[in-house]
mmCIF file of C-alpha atoms and ligand atoms in Angstrom:
data_model
loop_
_atom_site.group_PDB
_atom_site.id
_atom_site.type_symbol
_atom_site.label_atom_id
_atom_site.label_comp_id
_atom_site.label_asym_id
_atom_site.label_seq_id
_atom_site.Cartn_x
_atom_site.Cartn_y
_atom_site.Cartn_z
ATOM 1 C CA MET A 1 7.852 -10.640 5.548
ATOM 2 C CA GLY A 2 10.263 -8.823 3.139
ATOM 3 C CA PHE A 3 10.081 -7.108 0.035
ATOM 4 C CA SER A 4 9.751 -7.866 -3.911
ATOM 5 C CA LYS A 5 10.710 -6.125 -6.963
ATOM 6 C CA VAL A 6 8.408 -3.920 -8.999
ATOM 7 C CA THR A 7 11.349 -2.665 -11.336
ATOM 8 C CA ASP A 8 14.899 -2.687 -10.567
ATOM 9 C CA SER A 9 14.758 0.363 -8.535
ATOM 10 C CA ILE A 10 11.055 0.171 -7.090
ATOM 11 C CA LEU A 11 10.437 -2.402 -4.226
ATOM 12 C CA TYR A 12 7.098 -3.732 -3.002
ATOM 13 C CA VAL A 13 6.977 -3.423 0.976
ATOM 14 C CA GLY A 14 3.433 -3.637 1.748
ATOM 15 C CA VAL A 15 1.418 -6.002 3.894
ATOM 16 C CA ASN A 16 -1.280 -8.524 3.949
ATOM 17 C CA ASP A 17 -3.984 -8.251 6.361
ATOM 18 C CA HIS A 18 -6.266 -11.691 7.119
ATOM 19 C CA GLU A 19 -7.376 -10.200 10.484
ATOM 20 C CA ILE A 20 -9.579 -7.550 9.313
ATOM 21 C CA ASP A 21 -13.541 -8.416 9.763
ATOM 22 C CA LEU A 22 -14.845 -5.271 8.014
ATOM 23 C CA PHE A 23 -12.857 -3.056 5.578
ATOM 24 C CA GLU A 24 -13.747 0.741 6.115
ATOM 25 C CA GLY A 25 -16.330 -0.834 8.693
ATOM 26 C CA GLN A 26 -18.675 -2.053 6.352
ATOM 27 C CA TYR A 27 -17.466 -4.473 3.507
ATOM 28 C CA ILE A 28 -16.800 -8.030 4.029
ATOM 29 C CA VAL A 29 -13.302 -8.789 2.722
ATOM 30 C CA PRO A 30 -13.330 -12.790 2.704
ATOM 31 C CA ASN A 31 -10.033 -12.895 1.236
ATOM 32 C CA GLY A 32 -8.359 -10.236 3.307
ATOM 33 C CA MET A 33 -7.049 -6.900 2.234
ATOM 34 C CA ALA A 34 -3.669 -5.634 1.303
ATOM 35 C CA TYR A 35 -2.050 -2.180 2.136
ATOM 36 C CA ASN A 36 0.589 -1.553 -0.260
ATOM 37 C CA SER A 37 3.489 0.683 -0.229
ATOM 38 C CA TYR A 38 6.461 0.702 -2.175
ATOM 39 C CA VAL A 39 10.443 1.839 -1.704
ATOM 40 C CA ILE A 40 11.871 3.611 -4.655
ATOM 41 C CA LEU A 41 15.699 3.699 -4.499
ATOM 42 C CA ASP A 42 17.802 6.186 -6.358
ATOM 43 C CA GLU A 43 20.182 8.671 -5.112
ATOM 44 C CA LYS A 44 17.660 9.843 -2.600
ATOM 45 C CA THR A 45 15.333 7.014 -1.359
ATOM 46 C CA ALA A 46 11.572 7.392 -1.139
ATOM 47 C CA VAL A 47 8.855 5.531 0.410
ATOM 48 C CA MET A 48 5.256 5.751 -0.820
ATOM 49 C CA ASP A 49 2.565 5.708 1.986
ATOM 50 C CA THR A 50 2.531 3.728 4.967
ATOM 51 C CA VAL A 51 0.068 0.875 6.089
ATOM 52 C CA ASP A 52 -2.637 0.094 8.665
ATOM 53 C CA ILE A 53 -1.070 0.614 12.216
ATOM 54 C CA ARG A 54 -1.789 -2.904 12.996
ATOM 55 C CA PHE A 55 0.974 -3.868 10.630
ATOM 56 C CA ALA A 56 3.480 -0.964 11.148
ATOM 57 C CA GLN A 57 6.084 -3.007 12.332
ATOM 58 C CA GLU A 58 5.832 -5.788 9.698
ATOM 59 C CA TRP A 59 6.053 -2.983 7.086
ATOM 60 C CA LEU A 60 9.022 -1.563 8.950
ATOM 61 C CA GLY A 61 10.770 -4.473 8.759
ATOM 62 C CA ASN A 62 10.086 -4.640 4.865
ATOM 63 C CA ILE A 63 11.558 -1.236 4.686
ATOM 64 C CA ALA A 64 14.506 -2.195 6.378
ATOM 65 C CA ALA A 65 15.352 -5.318 4.248
ATOM 66 C CA ALA A 66 14.470 -3.140 0.885
ATOM 67 C CA LEU A 67 16.881 -0.161 2.032
ATOM 68 C CA ASP A 68 19.631 -2.713 3.144
ATOM 69 C CA GLY A 69 21.234 -0.337 5.463
ATOM 70 C CA LYS A 70 20.277 3.036 3.721
ATOM 71 C CA LYS A 71 18.055 5.673 5.061
ATOM 72 C CA PRO A 72 15.058 6.674 3.445
ATOM 73 C CA ASP A 73 15.156 10.494 2.280
ATOM 74 C CA TYR A 74 11.085 10.991 2.018
ATOM 75 C CA LEU A 75 8.009 9.514 2.714
ATOM 76 C CA ILE A 76 5.513 10.492 0.305
ATOM 77 C CA ILE A 77 1.684 10.344 1.291
ATOM 78 C CA GLN A 78 -0.855 10.081 -1.269
ATOM 79 C CA HIS A 79 -3.727 9.699 0.815
ATOM 80 C CA MET A 80 -4.512 10.106 4.507
ATOM 81 C CA GLU A 81 -7.167 7.501 4.977
ATOM 82 C CA PRO A 82 -5.923 5.669 7.874
ATOM 83 C CA ASP A 83 -5.346 2.658 6.143
ATOM 84 C CA HIS A 84 -2.416 4.081 4.391
ATOM 85 C CA SER A 85 -1.463 7.056 6.854
ATOM 86 C CA SER A 86 -1.874 5.902 10.147
ATOM 87 C CA SER A 87 1.636 4.388 10.536
ATOM 88 C CA ILE A 88 3.257 7.954 9.831
ATOM 89 C CA ALA A 89 4.521 8.333 13.306
ATOM 90 C CA GLU A 90 5.829 4.801 13.850
ATOM 91 C CA PHE A 91 8.058 5.592 10.519
ATOM 92 C CA LEU A 92 9.349 8.731 12.004
ATOM 93 C CA LYS A 93 10.437 7.395 15.208
ATOM 94 C CA VAL A 94 12.822 4.895 13.027
ATOM 95 C CA TYR A 95 13.830 7.578 10.562
ATOM 96 C CA PRO A 96 13.094 10.918 12.236
ATOM 97 C CA ASP A 97 15.553 12.906 9.498
ATOM 98 C CA ALA A 98 12.901 11.708 6.471
ATOM 99 C CA VAL A 99 10.888 14.436 5.057
ATOM 100 C CA VAL A 100 7.460 14.012 4.561
ATOM 101 C CA VAL A 101 5.918 15.243 1.356
ATOM 102 C CA GLY A 102 2.515 15.656 0.871
ATOM 103 C CA ASN A 103 0.164 18.811 -0.262
ATOM 104 C CA ALA A 104 -1.902 21.500 1.772
ATOM 105 C CA LYS A 105 -4.735 19.076 2.453
ATOM 106 C CA THR A 106 -2.681 16.413 3.137
ATOM 107 C CA PHE A 107 -0.791 18.185 6.239
ATOM 108 C CA ALA A 108 -4.257 19.591 7.261
ATOM 109 C CA MET A 109 -5.594 16.222 7.508
ATOM 110 C CA MET A 110 -2.339 14.866 9.047
ATOM 111 C CA GLN A 111 -2.917 17.424 11.921
ATOM 112 C CA GLN A 112 -6.474 16.411 12.532
ATOM 113 C CA PHE A 113 -5.625 13.007 12.602
ATOM 114 C CA PHE A 114 -2.141 12.741 14.453
ATOM 115 C CA GLY A 115 -1.587 16.213 15.773
ATOM 116 C CA ALA A 116 0.436 18.973 14.588
ATOM 117 C CA ASP A 117 3.671 17.748 15.458
ATOM 118 C CA VAL A 118 3.735 14.478 13.732
ATOM 119 C CA ALA A 119 5.747 15.544 10.725
ATOM 120 C CA PRO A 120 7.999 18.508 11.644
ATOM 121 C CA ASN A 121 10.072 18.019 8.319
ATOM 122 C CA ARG A 122 7.852 18.520 5.610
ATOM 123 C CA GLU A 123 7.713 19.382 1.770
ATOM 124 C CA VAL A 124 4.396 20.823 0.609
ATOM 125 C CA VAL A 125 3.757 20.022 -3.281
ATOM 126 C CA ALA A 126 1.441 21.656 -5.529
ATOM 127 C CA ASN A 127 -0.553 20.109 -8.163
ATOM 128 C CA ASN A 128 1.822 18.635 -10.948
ATOM 129 C CA GLY A 129 4.634 19.630 -8.487
ATOM 130 C CA THR A 130 8.036 17.679 -8.918
ATOM 131 C CA LEU A 131 10.434 15.794 -6.601
ATOM 132 C CA SER A 132 13.843 15.267 -7.783
ATOM 133 C CA LEU A 133 15.485 11.717 -6.416
ATOM 134 C CA GLY A 134 18.390 12.021 -8.578
ATOM 135 C CA SER A 135 18.151 9.845 -11.814
ATOM 136 C CA ARG A 136 14.327 10.419 -11.710
ATOM 137 C CA THR A 137 11.866 13.259 -10.966
ATOM 138 C CA LEU A 138 8.640 12.215 -9.466
ATOM 139 C CA THR A 139 5.603 14.324 -10.583
ATOM 140 C CA PHE A 140 2.661 14.650 -8.147
ATOM 141 C CA VAL A 141 -0.932 14.815 -10.021
ATOM 142 C CA PHE A 142 -3.784 15.986 -7.652
ATOM 143 C CA ALA A 143 -6.803 13.587 -7.918
ATOM 144 C CA PRO A 144 -9.346 15.102 -5.137
ATOM 145 C CA MET A 145 -12.268 12.711 -4.418
ATOM 146 C CA VAL A 146 -10.662 9.779 -5.526
ATOM 147 C CA HIS A 147 -11.477 9.137 -2.769
ATOM 148 C CA TRP A 148 -10.748 11.890 -0.733
ATOM 149 C CA PRO A 149 -10.078 15.481 -1.480
ATOM 150 C CA GLU A 150 -6.235 15.271 -0.625
ATOM 151 C CA VAL A 151 -5.338 12.258 -2.756
ATOM 152 C CA MET A 152 -2.606 12.928 -5.235
ATOM 153 C CA VAL A 153 -0.881 10.065 -7.590
ATOM 154 C CA THR A 154 2.415 10.161 -8.464
ATOM 155 C CA TYR A 155 4.196 9.465 -11.854
ATOM 156 C CA ASP A 156 7.630 8.255 -12.255
ATOM 157 C CA ALA A 157 8.484 8.965 -15.761
ATOM 158 C CA GLN A 158 11.819 7.035 -15.730
ATOM 159 C CA ASP A 159 10.312 3.627 -14.929
ATOM 160 C CA LYS A 160 7.031 4.499 -16.388
ATOM 161 C CA VAL A 161 5.177 4.110 -13.233
ATOM 162 C CA LEU A 162 1.880 5.446 -12.092
ATOM 163 C CA PHE A 163 1.536 5.224 -8.038
ATOM 164 C CA SER A 164 -2.572 5.596 -8.316
ATOM 165 C CA ALA A 165 -3.463 5.505 -4.649
ATOM 166 C CA ASP A 166 -6.895 4.046 -4.361
ATOM 167 C CA GLY A 167 -7.628 4.008 -8.123
ATOM 168 C CA PHE A 168 -7.278 0.397 -9.000
ATOM 169 C CA GLY A 169 -7.083 -1.234 -6.132
ATOM 170 C CA LYS A 170 -9.378 -4.158 -4.919
ATOM 171 C CA PHE A 171 -10.419 -5.911 -2.051
ATOM 172 C CA GLY A 172 -8.492 -9.180 -1.224
ATOM 173 C CA ALA A 173 -4.759 -9.732 0.120
ATOM 174 C CA LEU A 174 -2.075 -10.474 -2.246
ATOM 175 C CA ASP A 175 -1.314 -13.954 -1.363
ATOM 176 C CA VAL A 176 -4.809 -15.162 -2.575
ATOM 177 C CA GLU A 177 -5.224 -15.854 -6.210
ATOM 178 C CA GLU A 178 -8.729 -14.536 -7.171
ATOM 179 C CA ASP A 179 -10.041 -12.905 -10.383
ATOM 180 C CA TRP A 180 -9.261 -8.935 -10.493
ATOM 181 C CA ALA A 181 -12.566 -7.294 -11.742
ATOM 182 C CA CYS A 182 -15.025 -9.007 -9.307
ATOM 183 C CA GLU A 183 -13.339 -7.619 -6.230
ATOM 184 C CA ALA A 184 -12.239 -4.500 -7.872
ATOM 185 C CA ARG A 185 -15.570 -3.546 -9.135
ATOM 186 C CA ARG A 186 -17.145 -4.272 -5.624
ATOM 187 C CA TYR A 187 -14.289 -2.281 -4.044
ATOM 188 C CA TYR A 188 -14.720 0.665 -6.893
ATOM 189 C CA ILE A 189 -18.547 0.891 -6.861
ATOM 190 C CA GLY A 190 -18.839 0.716 -3.103
ATOM 191 C CA ILE A 191 -15.888 2.922 -1.960
ATOM 192 C CA VAL A 192 -15.348 5.513 -5.029
ATOM 193 C CA GLY A 193 -18.565 4.942 -7.079
ATOM 194 C CA LYS A 194 -20.137 8.320 -6.075
ATOM 195 C CA TYR A 195 -16.988 9.979 -7.263
ATOM 196 C CA GLY A 196 -17.081 9.019 -11.270
ATOM 197 C CA GLY A 197 -16.537 12.763 -12.406
ATOM 198 C CA PRO A 198 -13.212 13.138 -10.263
ATOM 199 C CA VAL A 199 -12.296 9.579 -11.581
ATOM 200 C CA GLN A 200 -12.907 10.627 -15.249
ATOM 201 C CA ALA A 201 -10.642 13.611 -14.843
ATOM 202 C CA LEU A 202 -7.973 11.748 -13.229
ATOM 203 C CA LEU A 203 -8.515 9.091 -16.378
ATOM 204 C CA LYS A 204 -7.951 12.241 -18.756
ATOM 205 C CA LYS A 205 -5.031 13.374 -17.119
ATOM 206 C CA ALA A 206 -3.522 9.540 -16.913
ATOM 207 C CA ALA A 207 -4.226 9.397 -20.765
ATOM 208 C CA ALA A 208 -1.428 11.882 -21.373
ATOM 209 C CA LEU A 209 1.271 9.745 -19.484
ATOM 210 C CA ASP A 210 3.161 6.771 -20.708
ATOM 211 C CA ILE A 211 2.332 4.097 -18.215
ATOM 212 C CA GLN A 212 3.767 0.809 -18.221
ATOM 213 C CA THR A 213 3.085 -0.419 -14.570
ATOM 214 C CA ILE A 214 0.298 0.883 -12.032
ATOM 215 C CA CYS A 215 1.086 0.343 -8.536
ATOM 216 C CA PRO A 216 -2.382 1.036 -6.443
ATOM 217 C CA LEU A 217 -2.303 1.242 -2.732
ATOM 218 C CA HIS A 218 -4.579 -2.035 -2.729
ATOM 219 C CA GLY A 219 -4.553 -5.114 -4.858
ATOM 220 C CA PRO A 220 -2.073 -6.264 -7.278
ATOM 221 C CA ILE A 221 0.394 -4.389 -9.225
ATOM 222 C CA LEU A 222 -0.538 -4.190 -12.754
ATOM 223 C CA THR A 223 1.896 -4.563 -15.644
ATOM 224 C CA GLU A 224 0.204 -5.975 -18.720
ATOM 225 C CA ASN A 225 -2.887 -5.194 -20.697
ATOM 226 C CA LEU A 226 -3.360 -1.863 -18.799
ATOM 227 C CA GLY A 227 -6.179 -0.941 -21.267
ATOM 228 C CA TYR A 228 -8.332 -3.913 -19.900
ATOM 229 C CA TYR A 229 -8.345 -2.162 -16.564
ATOM 230 C CA ILE A 230 -8.538 1.585 -17.676
ATOM 231 C CA ASN A 231 -11.540 0.430 -19.999
ATOM 232 C CA LEU A 232 -13.432 -0.935 -16.956
ATOM 233 C CA TYR A 233 -12.551 2.098 -14.872
ATOM 234 C CA ASP A 234 -13.891 4.242 -17.612
ATOM 235 C CA ILE A 235 -17.153 2.387 -17.968
ATOM 236 C CA TRP A 236 -17.601 2.458 -14.311
ATOM 237 C CA SER A 237 -16.619 6.255 -13.549
ATOM 238 C CA SER A 238 -19.134 7.105 -16.512
ATOM 239 C CA TYR A 239 -22.040 5.101 -15.071
ATOM 240 C CA ARG A 240 -22.279 3.031 -18.562
ATOM 241 C CA VAL A 241 -23.513 -0.573 -18.611
ATOM 242 C CA GLU A 242 -20.600 -3.195 -18.202
ATOM 243 C CA SER A 243 -22.424 -6.225 -18.884
ATOM 244 C CA GLU A 244 -25.824 -6.855 -20.609
ATOM 245 C CA GLY A 245 -28.211 -8.376 -18.273
ATOM 246 C CA VAL A 246 -30.783 -7.870 -15.793
ATOM 247 C CA MET A 247 -30.553 -7.937 -11.784
ATOM 248 C CA ILE A 248 -33.557 -8.643 -9.914
ATOM 249 C CA ALA A 249 -33.271 -7.663 -6.278
ATOM 250 C CA TYR A 250 -36.180 -8.600 -4.039
ATOM 251 C CA THR A 251 -37.499 -8.668 -0.207
ATOM 252 C CA SER A 252 -39.998 -10.958 0.739
ATOM 253 C CA VAL A 253 -41.638 -11.974 4.011
ATOM 254 C CA TYR A 254 -43.630 -15.155 3.264
ATOM 255 C CA GLY A 255 -42.593 -15.799 -0.035
ATOM 256 C CA ASN A 256 -44.913 -14.650 -2.388
ATOM 257 C CA THR A 257 -42.729 -11.651 -3.740
ATOM 258 C CA ARG A 258 -39.799 -14.214 -4.023
ATOM 259 C CA LYS A 259 -42.159 -16.431 -6.169
ATOM 260 C CA ALA A 260 -42.559 -13.366 -8.363
ATOM 261 C CA ALA A 261 -38.908 -12.351 -8.581
ATOM 262 C CA LYS A 262 -38.024 -15.941 -9.401
ATOM 263 C CA LEU A 263 -41.098 -16.280 -12.064
ATOM 264 C CA LEU A 264 -39.481 -13.232 -13.744
ATOM 265 C CA ALA A 265 -36.127 -14.643 -13.586
ATOM 266 C CA ASP A 266 -37.308 -17.898 -15.139
ATOM 267 C CA LYS A 267 -39.133 -16.156 -18.036
ATOM 268 C CA LEU A 268 -36.224 -13.880 -18.673
ATOM 269 C CA THR A 269 -33.923 -17.117 -18.947
ATOM 270 C CA ALA A 270 -36.521 -18.751 -21.121
ATOM 271 C CA LYS A 271 -36.587 -15.690 -23.479
ATOM 272 C CA GLY A 272 -32.927 -15.665 -23.718
ATOM 273 C CA CYS A 273 -31.653 -13.029 -21.683
ATOM 274 C CA PRO A 274 -27.973 -13.305 -21.442
ATOM 275 C CA LYS A 275 -27.602 -13.296 -17.782
ATOM 276 C CA VAL A 276 -30.285 -12.933 -14.721
ATOM 277 C CA VAL A 277 -28.864 -12.175 -11.319
ATOM 278 C CA LEU A 278 -31.485 -13.032 -8.669
ATOM 279 C CA THR A 279 -30.689 -11.439 -5.193
ATOM 280 C CA ASP A 280 -32.273 -11.800 -1.996
ATOM 281 C CA LEU A 281 -31.355 -8.291 -0.304
ATOM 282 C CA ALA A 282 -31.852 -10.022 3.401
ATOM 283 C CA ARG A 283 -29.494 -12.720 2.698
ATOM 284 C CA SER A 284 -26.832 -11.132 0.286
ATOM 285 C CA ASP A 285 -23.638 -9.134 0.853
ATOM 286 C CA MET A 286 -24.978 -5.697 0.224
ATOM 287 C CA ALA A 287 -21.825 -4.546 -1.601
ATOM 288 C CA GLU A 288 -22.203 -7.486 -3.937
ATOM 289 C CA ALA A 289 -25.853 -6.641 -4.820
ATOM 290 C CA VAL A 290 -24.794 -2.676 -4.994
ATOM 291 C CA GLU A 291 -22.036 -4.011 -7.509
ATOM 292 C CA ASP A 292 -24.405 -5.781 -9.801
ATOM 293 C CA ALA A 293 -26.883 -3.195 -9.950
ATOM 294 C CA PHE A 294 -24.265 -0.836 -11.417
ATOM 295 C CA ARG A 295 -22.637 -3.626 -13.588
ATOM 296 C CA TYR A 296 -26.032 -4.566 -15.478
ATOM 297 C CA GLY A 297 -28.142 -1.985 -17.418
ATOM 298 C CA LYS A 298 -31.552 -3.324 -16.256
ATOM 299 C CA LEU A 299 -32.880 -3.760 -12.527
ATOM 300 C CA VAL A 300 -36.095 -4.827 -11.305
ATOM 301 C CA LEU A 301 -36.994 -4.135 -7.599
ATOM 302 C CA ALA A 302 -39.415 -6.461 -5.678
ATOM 303 C CA SER A 303 -40.506 -5.561 -2.603
ATOM 304 C CA THR A 304 -43.423 -6.317 -0.232
ATOM 305 C CA THR A 305 -45.255 -3.088 1.743
ATOM 306 C CA TYR A 306 -44.120 -2.837 5.241
ATOM 307 C CA ASN A 307 -45.187 -0.410 7.706
ATOM 308 C CA GLY A 308 -46.522 1.670 4.910
ATOM 309 C CA GLU A 309 -43.077 1.513 3.486
ATOM 310 C CA VAL A 310 -40.870 -0.807 1.614
ATOM 311 C CA PHE A 311 -38.990 -3.933 3.585
ATOM 312 C CA PRO A 312 -35.851 -2.256 5.272
ATOM 313 C CA PHE A 313 -33.620 -4.110 3.198
ATOM 314 C CA MET A 314 -34.873 -2.729 0.250
ATOM 315 C CA ARG A 315 -34.812 1.013 1.178
ATOM 316 C CA THR A 316 -31.036 0.485 2.455
ATOM 317 C CA PHE A 317 -30.182 -0.884 -0.943
ATOM 318 C CA ILE A 318 -31.903 1.928 -2.896
ATOM 319 C CA GLU A 319 -30.187 4.404 -0.791
ATOM 320 C CA HIS A 320 -26.980 2.577 -1.493
ATOM 321 C CA LEU A 321 -27.648 3.265 -5.121
ATOM 322 C CA THR A 322 -28.591 6.849 -4.947
ATOM 323 C CA GLU A 323 -25.705 7.903 -2.637
ATOM 324 C CA ARG A 324 -23.393 6.456 -5.258
ATOM 325 C CA SER A 325 -25.173 8.438 -8.160
ATOM 326 C CA TYR A 326 -27.186 5.523 -9.533
ATOM 327 C CA GLN A 327 -28.233 6.530 -13.227
ATOM 328 C CA ASN A 328 -28.559 5.877 -16.842
ATOM 329 C CA ARG A 329 -30.590 2.596 -16.298
ATOM 330 C CA THR A 330 -34.054 0.631 -17.036
ATOM 331 C CA ILE A 331 -35.957 -0.215 -13.800
ATOM 332 C CA GLY A 332 -39.015 -1.949 -13.221
ATOM 333 C CA LEU A 333 -40.798 -2.535 -10.089
ATOM 334 C CA ILE A 334 -42.698 -5.139 -8.224
ATOM 335 C CA GLU A 335 -44.710 -4.335 -5.316
ATOM 336 C CA ASN A 336 -46.850 -6.441 -2.771
ATOM 337 C CA GLY A 337 -49.224 -5.265 -0.437
ATOM 338 C CA SER A 338 -52.153 -7.070 1.170
ATOM 339 C CA TRP A 339 -54.387 -4.098 2.028
ATOM 340 C CA ALA A 340 -52.484 -0.918 0.870
ATOM 341 C CA PRO A 341 -49.770 -1.492 -1.598
ATOM 342 C CA MET A 342 -47.111 1.501 -0.990
ATOM 343 C CA ALA A 343 -43.892 -0.074 -2.092
ATOM 344 C CA ALA A 344 -43.793 0.995 -5.790
ATOM 345 C CA LYS A 345 -44.661 4.590 -4.710
ATOM 346 C CA VAL A 346 -41.730 4.714 -1.951
ATOM 347 C CA MET A 347 -39.254 2.958 -4.291
ATOM 348 C CA THR A 348 -39.996 5.685 -7.079
ATOM 349 C CA GLY A 349 -39.720 8.468 -4.344
ATOM 350 C CA LEU A 350 -36.570 7.012 -3.233
ATOM 351 C CA LEU A 351 -34.962 6.994 -6.924
ATOM 352 C CA GLU A 352 -36.424 10.417 -7.884
ATOM 353 C CA LYS A 353 -32.992 12.093 -8.129
ATOM 354 C CA SER A 354 -31.476 9.595 -10.299
ATOM 355 C CA LYS A 355 -31.039 10.673 -13.885
ATOM 356 C CA ASP A 356 -31.821 9.181 -17.023
ATOM 357 C CA ILE A 357 -33.860 6.240 -15.688
ATOM 358 C CA THR A 358 -36.217 4.418 -17.998
ATOM 359 C CA TRP A 359 -39.323 3.155 -15.946
ATOM 360 C CA LEU A 360 -41.181 -0.128 -16.950
ATOM 361 C CA ASP A 361 -44.886 -0.772 -16.068
ATOM 362 C CA THR A 362 -45.284 -1.556 -12.566
ATOM 363 C CA VAL A 363 -46.498 -4.925 -11.480
ATOM 364 C CA THR A 364 -48.913 -4.697 -8.445
ATOM 365 C CA ILE A 365 -49.341 -7.903 -6.377
ATOM 366 C CA LYS A 366 -52.259 -8.316 -3.770
ATOM 367 C CA SER A 367 -50.787 -11.068 -1.148
ATOM 368 C CA ALA A 368 -50.542 -13.758 -3.975
ATOM 369 C CA LEU A 369 -49.425 -13.974 -7.553
ATOM 370 C CA THR A 370 -52.738 -14.155 -9.979
ATOM 371 C CA ALA A 371 -52.811 -15.111 -13.448
ATOM 372 C CA GLU A 372 -53.287 -11.425 -14.483
ATOM 373 C CA ASN A 373 -49.836 -10.860 -12.634
ATOM 374 C CA GLU A 374 -48.171 -13.692 -14.302
ATOM 375 C CA ALA A 375 -49.176 -11.845 -17.554
ATOM 376 C CA GLN A 376 -47.982 -8.834 -16.381
ATOM 377 C CA LEU A 377 -44.537 -10.236 -15.417
ATOM 378 C CA ASP A 378 -44.434 -11.768 -19.088
ATOM 379 C CA ALA A 379 -44.929 -8.367 -20.279
ATOM 380 C CA MET A 380 -42.170 -7.136 -18.010
ATOM 381 C CA ALA A 381 -39.679 -9.816 -19.315
ATOM 382 C CA ASP A 382 -40.342 -8.723 -22.872
ATOM 383 C CA ALA A 383 -40.015 -5.284 -21.866
ATOM 384 C CA LEU A 384 -36.621 -5.820 -20.476
ATOM 385 C CA LEU A 385 -35.091 -8.056 -23.263
HETATM 386 FE FE1 FEO B 401 -7.460 2.813 0.634
HETATM 387 FE FE2 FEO B 401 -9.318 5.564 0.491
HETATM 388 O O1 FEO B 401 -8.327 4.404 1.183
#
């Protein structure tokens, strides 16, 4: 509890959540989650976003410590998803004179979530609108669909800080040390992955700004080597390949399809493939599997035929990919079927709207691998390299 300095006049007042089981109702977060919030001290003071309602009191305590007896003039809401907005009413109980700052869509959503009366003192800002706090002026840049339509980011030209809303966020609480890219990629692909175009638009706007610090709503504050993070966001949002390698995602009932997937993995490794990721979709974190499919340029899907279809975990996996605009990749299919193999046809159909896919020759197994199948897998390995 308390606050920490981002700059001399920007203070971190967010909270760590180690209680949550599934973030946004579906993502496991083994290292918890952070809901970030900031206080900007100037002639007028502003609070940037709120936190999940379960942590409202801790957050209000942090704000009080940061303000040291002052009253906040503004509460700026960049994003209305409840992990950031659900403590607005609690805040206004303590600071009823504060003006809530948002755009027209922010306030429409605020009414839907919390009723018409939640923020009687309000200032509605336009795209590129500004708010003077005294020595500094904040500029609000709309970033629709990064991750919801009302999202805006905020630029402080005095401290050269970009408050980036969900952008550049990651899973994981801030009191746990872990690699940034691993959990930022899983977060980005899972939560924002569908919206590559809007993220590209925001990156273009951000490129025109002199940014020394990025203050996201989740994950650590980024102060050094910003080009590294921006480059990864550019790759992810343009659906380009981040790392050389092959992902083999499989489902298997009695182990025969697994054997084929494993054999292909071994062949790829023996032939010098820089990275092979072998994933049993029934026993893996789905978000991690989806992340890997987007990370690497080549994907092999291996599934048994099941009820004239594909195995359920494979269908779910492919739907996760296509709803996130999966594209621009090489795909090989391995199907198994003891009397009427259908999996390849179904998988192809599920992926028919994906753009710029290079398809390899399909390998069809009837129950168990044959010598001919092994030769076909060898050819598939060569085609993947
Ligand atoms: Fe962190 Fe889209 O909410």
